[in-house]
Amino acid sequence: MRVTVLVRPKTGIRDPQGEAIRGSLAGLGYPVSEVSAGRIFDLEVDTDDPAEAERVGRETAGRVLANELIEGFEVVVG
Amino acid sequence: MRVTVLVRPKTGIRDPQGEAIRGSLAGLGYPVSEVSAGRIFDLEVDTDDPAEAERVGRETAGRVLANELIEGFEVVVG
């Protein structure tokens, strides 16, 4: 099953990549006042059980994909 | 308005980050047979018009956020 893990910087944590992109977009004249930059992972998990797929997504997010000190994550199955 | 831009490697384009993560997860014993690694950008666009917000999202994705030679993108408003 396909599982998508969305990793985003936590509120209040500095996000230098987002800030740099915000500056570039402002320089190009786009009306964008905030940018947050995160990562997205699409996993193919070898199971037909959505609960098991979600469990694998959450566990790999917590152990490998995200740094929970500074990032939050969201797991979407299917 | 909030606009989210999802940037993913195109099918058939090598994705070394995804491959490395797949290898790590396999080493840890997770039943994950494929990993694709992309980026997610949340923009705060200064407009109340969803069509304008989407236009800004698509244009900034094409010009700045994604490399269309090797990446595809998806724009979600709201």
JSON list of C-alpha atoms in Angstrom, two decimals, chain A residues 14-43:
[
{"chain": "A", "resi": 14, "resn": "ARG", "atom": "CA", "xyz": [13.67, 28.57, 12.25]},
{"chain": "A", "resi": 15, "resn": "ASP", "atom": "CA", "xyz": [13.23, 27.50, 8.64]},
{"chain": "A", "resi": 16, "resn": "PRO", "atom": "CA", "xyz": [16.16, 28.97, 6.67]},
{"chain": "A", "resi": 17, "resn": "GLN", "atom": "CA", "xyz": [15.16, 27.27, 3.39]},
{"chain": "A", "resi": 18, "resn": "GLY", "atom": "CA", "xyz": [11.63, 28.67, 3.62]},
{"chain": "A", "resi": 19, "resn": "GLU", "atom": "CA", "xyz": [12.98, 32.12, 4.48]},
{"chain": "A", "resi": 20, "resn": "ALA", "atom": "CA", "xyz": [15.37, 32.09, 1.53]},
{"chain": "A", "resi": 21, "resn": "ILE", "atom": "CA", "xyz": [12.59, 31.07, -0.87]},
{"chain": "A", "resi": 22, "resn": "ARG", "atom": "CA", "xyz": [10.28, 33.73, 0.57]},
{"chain": "A", "resi": 23, "resn": "GLY", "atom": "CA", "xyz": [12.99, 36.31, -0.14]},
{"chain": "A", "resi": 24, "resn": "SER", "atom": "CA", "xyz": [13.43, 35.07, -3.73]},
{"chain": "A", "resi": 25, "resn": "LEU", "atom": "CA", "xyz": [9.69, 35.14, -4.41]},
{"chain": "A", "resi": 26, "resn": "ALA", "atom": "CA", "xyz": [9.37, 38.65, -2.96]},
{"chain": "A", "resi": 27, "resn": "GLY", "atom": "CA", "xyz": [12.27, 39.74, -5.17]},
{"chain": "A", "resi": 28, "resn": "LEU", "atom": "CA", "xyz": [10.40, 38.38, -8.18]},
{"chain": "A", "resi": 29, "resn": "GLY", "atom": "CA", "xyz": [7.34, 40.42, -7.18]},
{"chain": "A", "resi": 30, "resn": "TYR", "atom": "CA", "xyz": [5.09, 37.58, -5.94]},
{"chain": "A", "resi": 31, "resn": "PRO", "atom": "CA", "xyz": [2.63, 38.45, -3.14]},
{"chain": "A", "resi": 32, "resn": "VAL", "atom": "CA", "xyz": [3.84, 35.68, -0.85]},
{"chain": "A", "resi": 33, "resn": "SER", "atom": "CA", "xyz": [4.33, 36.67, 2.79]},
{"chain": "A", "resi": 34, "resn": "GLU", "atom": "CA", "xyz": [5.38, 33.32, 4.27]},
{"chain": "A", "resi": 35, "resn": "VAL", "atom": "CA", "xyz": [6.99, 30.13, 3.04]},
{"chain": "A", "resi": 36, "resn": "SER", "atom": "CA", "xyz": [7.56, 26.93, 4.96]},
{"chain": "A", "resi": 37, "resn": "ALA", "atom": "CA", "xyz": [9.71, 24.23, 3.37]},
{"chain": "A", "resi": 38, "resn": "GLY", "atom": "CA", "xyz": [9.32, 20.57, 4.27]},
{"chain": "A", "resi": 39, "resn": "ARG", "atom": "CA", "xyz": [9.72, 17.11, 2.77]},
{"chain": "A", "resi": 40, "resn": "ILE", "atom": "CA", "xyz": [7.34, 14.52, 1.41]},
{"chain": "A", "resi": 41, "resn": "PHE", "atom": "CA", "xyz": [7.99, 10.77, 1.26]},
{"chain": "A", "resi": 42, "resn": "ASP", "atom": "CA", "xyz": [5.91, 8.26, -0.66]},
{"chain": "A", "resi": 43, "resn": "LEU", "atom": "CA", "xyz": [6.46, 4.74, 0.66]}
]
